[in-house]
CSV table of N, CA, C and O in Angstrom, one decimal:
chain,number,residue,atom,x,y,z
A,1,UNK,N,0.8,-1.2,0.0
A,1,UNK,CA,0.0,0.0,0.0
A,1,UNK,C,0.9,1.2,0.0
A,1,UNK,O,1.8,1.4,0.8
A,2,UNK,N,0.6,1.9,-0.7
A,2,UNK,CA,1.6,3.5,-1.0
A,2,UNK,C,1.4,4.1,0.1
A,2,UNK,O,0.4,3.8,0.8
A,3,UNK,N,2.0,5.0,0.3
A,3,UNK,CA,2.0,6.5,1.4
A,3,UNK,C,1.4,7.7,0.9
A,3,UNK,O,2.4,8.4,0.7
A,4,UNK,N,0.6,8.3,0.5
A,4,UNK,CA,0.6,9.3,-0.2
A,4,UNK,C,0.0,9.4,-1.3
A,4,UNK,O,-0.3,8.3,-1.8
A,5,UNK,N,-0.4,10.5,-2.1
A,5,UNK,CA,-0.2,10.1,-3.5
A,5,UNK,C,0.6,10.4,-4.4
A,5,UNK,O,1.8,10.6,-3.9
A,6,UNK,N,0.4,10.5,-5.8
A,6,UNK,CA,1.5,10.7,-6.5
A,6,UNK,C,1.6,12.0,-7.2
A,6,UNK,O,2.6,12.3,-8.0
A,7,UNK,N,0.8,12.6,-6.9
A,7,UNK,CA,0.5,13.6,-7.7
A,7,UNK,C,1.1,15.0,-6.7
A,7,UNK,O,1.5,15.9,-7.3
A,8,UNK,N,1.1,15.1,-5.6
A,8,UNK,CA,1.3,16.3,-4.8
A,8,UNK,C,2.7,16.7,-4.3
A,8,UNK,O,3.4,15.9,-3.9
A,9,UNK,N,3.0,17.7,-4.3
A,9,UNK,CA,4.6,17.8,-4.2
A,9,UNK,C,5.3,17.4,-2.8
A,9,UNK,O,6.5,17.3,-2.7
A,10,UNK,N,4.1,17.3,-1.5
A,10,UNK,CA,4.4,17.3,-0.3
A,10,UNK,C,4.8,15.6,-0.3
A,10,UNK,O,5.9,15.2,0.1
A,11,UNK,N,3.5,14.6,-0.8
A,11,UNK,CA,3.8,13.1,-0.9
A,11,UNK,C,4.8,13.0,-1.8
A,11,UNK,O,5.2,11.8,-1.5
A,12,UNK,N,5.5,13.5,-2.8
A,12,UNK,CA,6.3,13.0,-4.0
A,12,UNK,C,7.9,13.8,-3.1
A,12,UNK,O,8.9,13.6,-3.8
A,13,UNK,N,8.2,14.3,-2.4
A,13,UNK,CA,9.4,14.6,-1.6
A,13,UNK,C,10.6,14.1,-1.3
A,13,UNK,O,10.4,13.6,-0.2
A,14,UNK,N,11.5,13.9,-1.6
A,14,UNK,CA,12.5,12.7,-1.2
A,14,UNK,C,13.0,12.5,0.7
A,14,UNK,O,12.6,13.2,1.7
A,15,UNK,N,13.8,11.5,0.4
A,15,UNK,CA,13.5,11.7,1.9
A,15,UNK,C,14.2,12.8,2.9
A,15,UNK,O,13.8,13.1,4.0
A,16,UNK,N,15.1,13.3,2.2
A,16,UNK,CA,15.9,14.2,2.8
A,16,UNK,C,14.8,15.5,3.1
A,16,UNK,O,14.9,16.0,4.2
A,17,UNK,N,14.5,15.7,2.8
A,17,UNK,CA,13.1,16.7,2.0
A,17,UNK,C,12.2,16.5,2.9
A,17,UNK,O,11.7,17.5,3.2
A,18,UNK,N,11.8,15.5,3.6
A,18,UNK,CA,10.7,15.2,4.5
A,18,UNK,C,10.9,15.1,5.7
A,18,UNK,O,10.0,15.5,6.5
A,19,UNK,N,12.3,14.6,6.3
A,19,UNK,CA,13.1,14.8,7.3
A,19,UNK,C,13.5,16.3,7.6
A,19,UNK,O,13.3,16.7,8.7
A,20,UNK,N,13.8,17.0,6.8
A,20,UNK,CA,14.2,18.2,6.7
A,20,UNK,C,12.9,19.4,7.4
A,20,UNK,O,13.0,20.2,8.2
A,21,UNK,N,11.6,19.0,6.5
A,21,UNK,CA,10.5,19.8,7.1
A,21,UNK,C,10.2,19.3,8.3
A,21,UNK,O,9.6,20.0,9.1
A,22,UNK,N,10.5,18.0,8.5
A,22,UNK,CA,9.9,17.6,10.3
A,22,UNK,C,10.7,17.8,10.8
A,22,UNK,O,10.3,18.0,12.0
A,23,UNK,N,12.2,18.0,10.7
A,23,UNK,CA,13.1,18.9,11.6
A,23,UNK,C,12.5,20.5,12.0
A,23,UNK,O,12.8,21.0,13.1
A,24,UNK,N,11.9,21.0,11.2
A,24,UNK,CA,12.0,22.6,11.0
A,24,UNK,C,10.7,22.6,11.9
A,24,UNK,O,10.6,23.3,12.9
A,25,UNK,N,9.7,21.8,11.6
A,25,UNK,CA,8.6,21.9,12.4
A,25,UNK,C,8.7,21.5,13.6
A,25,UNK,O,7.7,21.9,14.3
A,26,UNK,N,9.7,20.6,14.4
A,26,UNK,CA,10.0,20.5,15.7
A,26,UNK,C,10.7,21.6,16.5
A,26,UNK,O,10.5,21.9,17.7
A,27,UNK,N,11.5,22.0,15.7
A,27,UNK,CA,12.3,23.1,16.5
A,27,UNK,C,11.4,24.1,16.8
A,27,UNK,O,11.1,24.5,17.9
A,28,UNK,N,10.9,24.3,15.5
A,28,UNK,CA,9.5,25.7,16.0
A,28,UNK,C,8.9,25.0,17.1
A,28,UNK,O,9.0,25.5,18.2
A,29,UNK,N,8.3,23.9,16.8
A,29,UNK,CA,7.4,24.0,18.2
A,29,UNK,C,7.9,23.9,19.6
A,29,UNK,O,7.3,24.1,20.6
A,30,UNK,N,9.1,23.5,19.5
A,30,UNK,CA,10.1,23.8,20.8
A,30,UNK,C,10.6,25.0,21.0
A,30,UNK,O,11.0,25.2,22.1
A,31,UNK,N,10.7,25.8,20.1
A,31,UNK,CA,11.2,27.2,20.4
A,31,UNK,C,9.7,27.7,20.6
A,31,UNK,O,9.9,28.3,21.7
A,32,UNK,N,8.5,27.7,20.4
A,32,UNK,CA,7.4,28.4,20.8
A,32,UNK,C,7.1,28.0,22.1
A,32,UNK,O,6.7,28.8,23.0
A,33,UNK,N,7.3,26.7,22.2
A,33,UNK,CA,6.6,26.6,23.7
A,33,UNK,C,7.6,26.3,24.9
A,33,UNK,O,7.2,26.3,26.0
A,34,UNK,N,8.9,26.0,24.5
A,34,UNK,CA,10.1,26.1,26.0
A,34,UNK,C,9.2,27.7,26.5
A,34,UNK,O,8.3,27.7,27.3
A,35,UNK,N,9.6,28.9,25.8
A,35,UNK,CA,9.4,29.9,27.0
A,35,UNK,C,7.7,29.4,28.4
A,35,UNK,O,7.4,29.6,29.6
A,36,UNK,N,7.0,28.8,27.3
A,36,UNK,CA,5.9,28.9,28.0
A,36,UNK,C,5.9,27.7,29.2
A,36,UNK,O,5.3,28.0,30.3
A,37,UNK,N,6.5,26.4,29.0
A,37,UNK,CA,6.8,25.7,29.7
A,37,UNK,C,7.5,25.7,30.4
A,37,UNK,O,7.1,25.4,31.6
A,38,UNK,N,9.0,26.0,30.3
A,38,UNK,CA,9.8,25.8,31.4
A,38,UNK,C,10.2,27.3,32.1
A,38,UNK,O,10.3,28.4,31.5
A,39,UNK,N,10.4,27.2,33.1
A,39,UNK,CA,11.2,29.1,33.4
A,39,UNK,C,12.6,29.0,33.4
A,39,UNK,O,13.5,28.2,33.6
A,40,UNK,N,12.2,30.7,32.9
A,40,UNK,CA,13.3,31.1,32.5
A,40,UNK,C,14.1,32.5,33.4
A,40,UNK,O,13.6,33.3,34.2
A,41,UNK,N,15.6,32.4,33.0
A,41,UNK,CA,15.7,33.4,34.5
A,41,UNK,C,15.5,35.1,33.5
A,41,UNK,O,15.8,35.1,32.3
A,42,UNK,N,15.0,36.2,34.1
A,42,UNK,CA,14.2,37.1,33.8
A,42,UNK,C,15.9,38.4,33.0
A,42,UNK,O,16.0,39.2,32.1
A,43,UNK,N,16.8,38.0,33.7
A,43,UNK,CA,17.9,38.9,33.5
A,43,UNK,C,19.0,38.2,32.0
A,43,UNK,O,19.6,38.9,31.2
A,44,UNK,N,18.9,36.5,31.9
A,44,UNK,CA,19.7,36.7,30.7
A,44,UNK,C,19.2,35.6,30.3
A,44,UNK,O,20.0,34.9,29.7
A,45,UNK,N,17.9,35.1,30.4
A,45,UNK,CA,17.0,34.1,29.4
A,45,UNK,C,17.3,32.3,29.1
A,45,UNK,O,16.8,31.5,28.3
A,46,UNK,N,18.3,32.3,30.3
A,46,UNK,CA,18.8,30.9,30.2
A,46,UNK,C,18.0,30.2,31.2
A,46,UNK,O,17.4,30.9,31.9
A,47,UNK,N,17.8,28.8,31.3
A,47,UNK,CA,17.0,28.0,32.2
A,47,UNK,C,17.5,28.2,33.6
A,47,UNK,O,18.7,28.3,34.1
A,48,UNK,N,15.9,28.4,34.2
A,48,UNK,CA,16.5,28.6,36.2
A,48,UNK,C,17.6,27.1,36.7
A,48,UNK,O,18.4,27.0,37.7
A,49,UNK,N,17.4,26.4,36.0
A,49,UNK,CA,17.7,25.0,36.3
A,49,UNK,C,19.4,25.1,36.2
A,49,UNK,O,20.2,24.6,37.0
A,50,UNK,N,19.7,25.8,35.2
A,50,UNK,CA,21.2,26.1,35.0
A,50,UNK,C,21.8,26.7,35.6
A,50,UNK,O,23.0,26.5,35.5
A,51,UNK,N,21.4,27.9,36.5
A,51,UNK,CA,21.7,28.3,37.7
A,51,UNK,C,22.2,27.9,39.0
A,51,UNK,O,21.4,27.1,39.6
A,52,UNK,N,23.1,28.1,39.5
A,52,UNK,CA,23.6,27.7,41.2
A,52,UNK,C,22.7,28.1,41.7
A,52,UNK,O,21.8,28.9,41.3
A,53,UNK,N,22.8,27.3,43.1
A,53,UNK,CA,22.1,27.8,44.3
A,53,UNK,C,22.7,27.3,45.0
A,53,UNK,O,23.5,26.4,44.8
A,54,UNK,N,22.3,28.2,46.2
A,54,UNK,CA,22.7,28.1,47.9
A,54,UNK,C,22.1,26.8,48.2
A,54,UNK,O,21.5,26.3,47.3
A,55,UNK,N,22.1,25.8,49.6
A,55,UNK,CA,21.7,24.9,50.0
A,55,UNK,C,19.9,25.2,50.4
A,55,UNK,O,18.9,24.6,50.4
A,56,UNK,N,20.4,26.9,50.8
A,56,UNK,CA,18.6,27.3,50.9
A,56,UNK,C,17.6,27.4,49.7
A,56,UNK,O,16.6,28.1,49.7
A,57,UNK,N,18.3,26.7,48.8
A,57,UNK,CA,17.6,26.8,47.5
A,57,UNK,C,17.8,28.6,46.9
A,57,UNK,O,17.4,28.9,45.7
A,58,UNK,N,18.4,29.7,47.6
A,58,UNK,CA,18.4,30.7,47.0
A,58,UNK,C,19.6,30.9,45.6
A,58,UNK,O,20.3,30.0,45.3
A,59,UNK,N,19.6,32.2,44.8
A,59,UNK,CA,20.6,31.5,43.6
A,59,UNK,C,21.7,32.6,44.1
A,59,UNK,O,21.6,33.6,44.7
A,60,UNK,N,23.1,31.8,43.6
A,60,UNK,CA,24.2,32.4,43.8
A,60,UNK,C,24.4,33.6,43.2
A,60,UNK,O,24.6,33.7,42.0
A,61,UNK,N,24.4,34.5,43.7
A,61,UNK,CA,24.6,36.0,42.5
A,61,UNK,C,26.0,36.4,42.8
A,61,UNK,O,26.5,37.4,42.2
């Protein structure tokens, strides 16, 4: 059974070609939604997670 049809430029794509746009469409949706999921520190946009901290959980400045 085929994938697709044959006629359309999206199904007729080689593979590099199809990998390539499901690459581009993952990143976008990782770049759209990291800010909204994970936090971020407010002064230079890298993850809080990457950050030191004190034992009191406060961060090293």
């Amino acid at each position: 059974m085929a994938r697709g049809c044959r006629d359309c430029r999206t199904c007729t794509r080689n593979l590099i070609g199809r990998w390539m746009w499901k690459l581009i469409y993952v990143c976008t949706v990782a770049w759209l939604v990291k800010p909204v999921v994970m936090r971020n520190c407010p002064q230079c946009k890298h993850l809080l997670s990457a950050h030191e901290r004190r034992r009191d959980g406060s961060f090293k400045d």
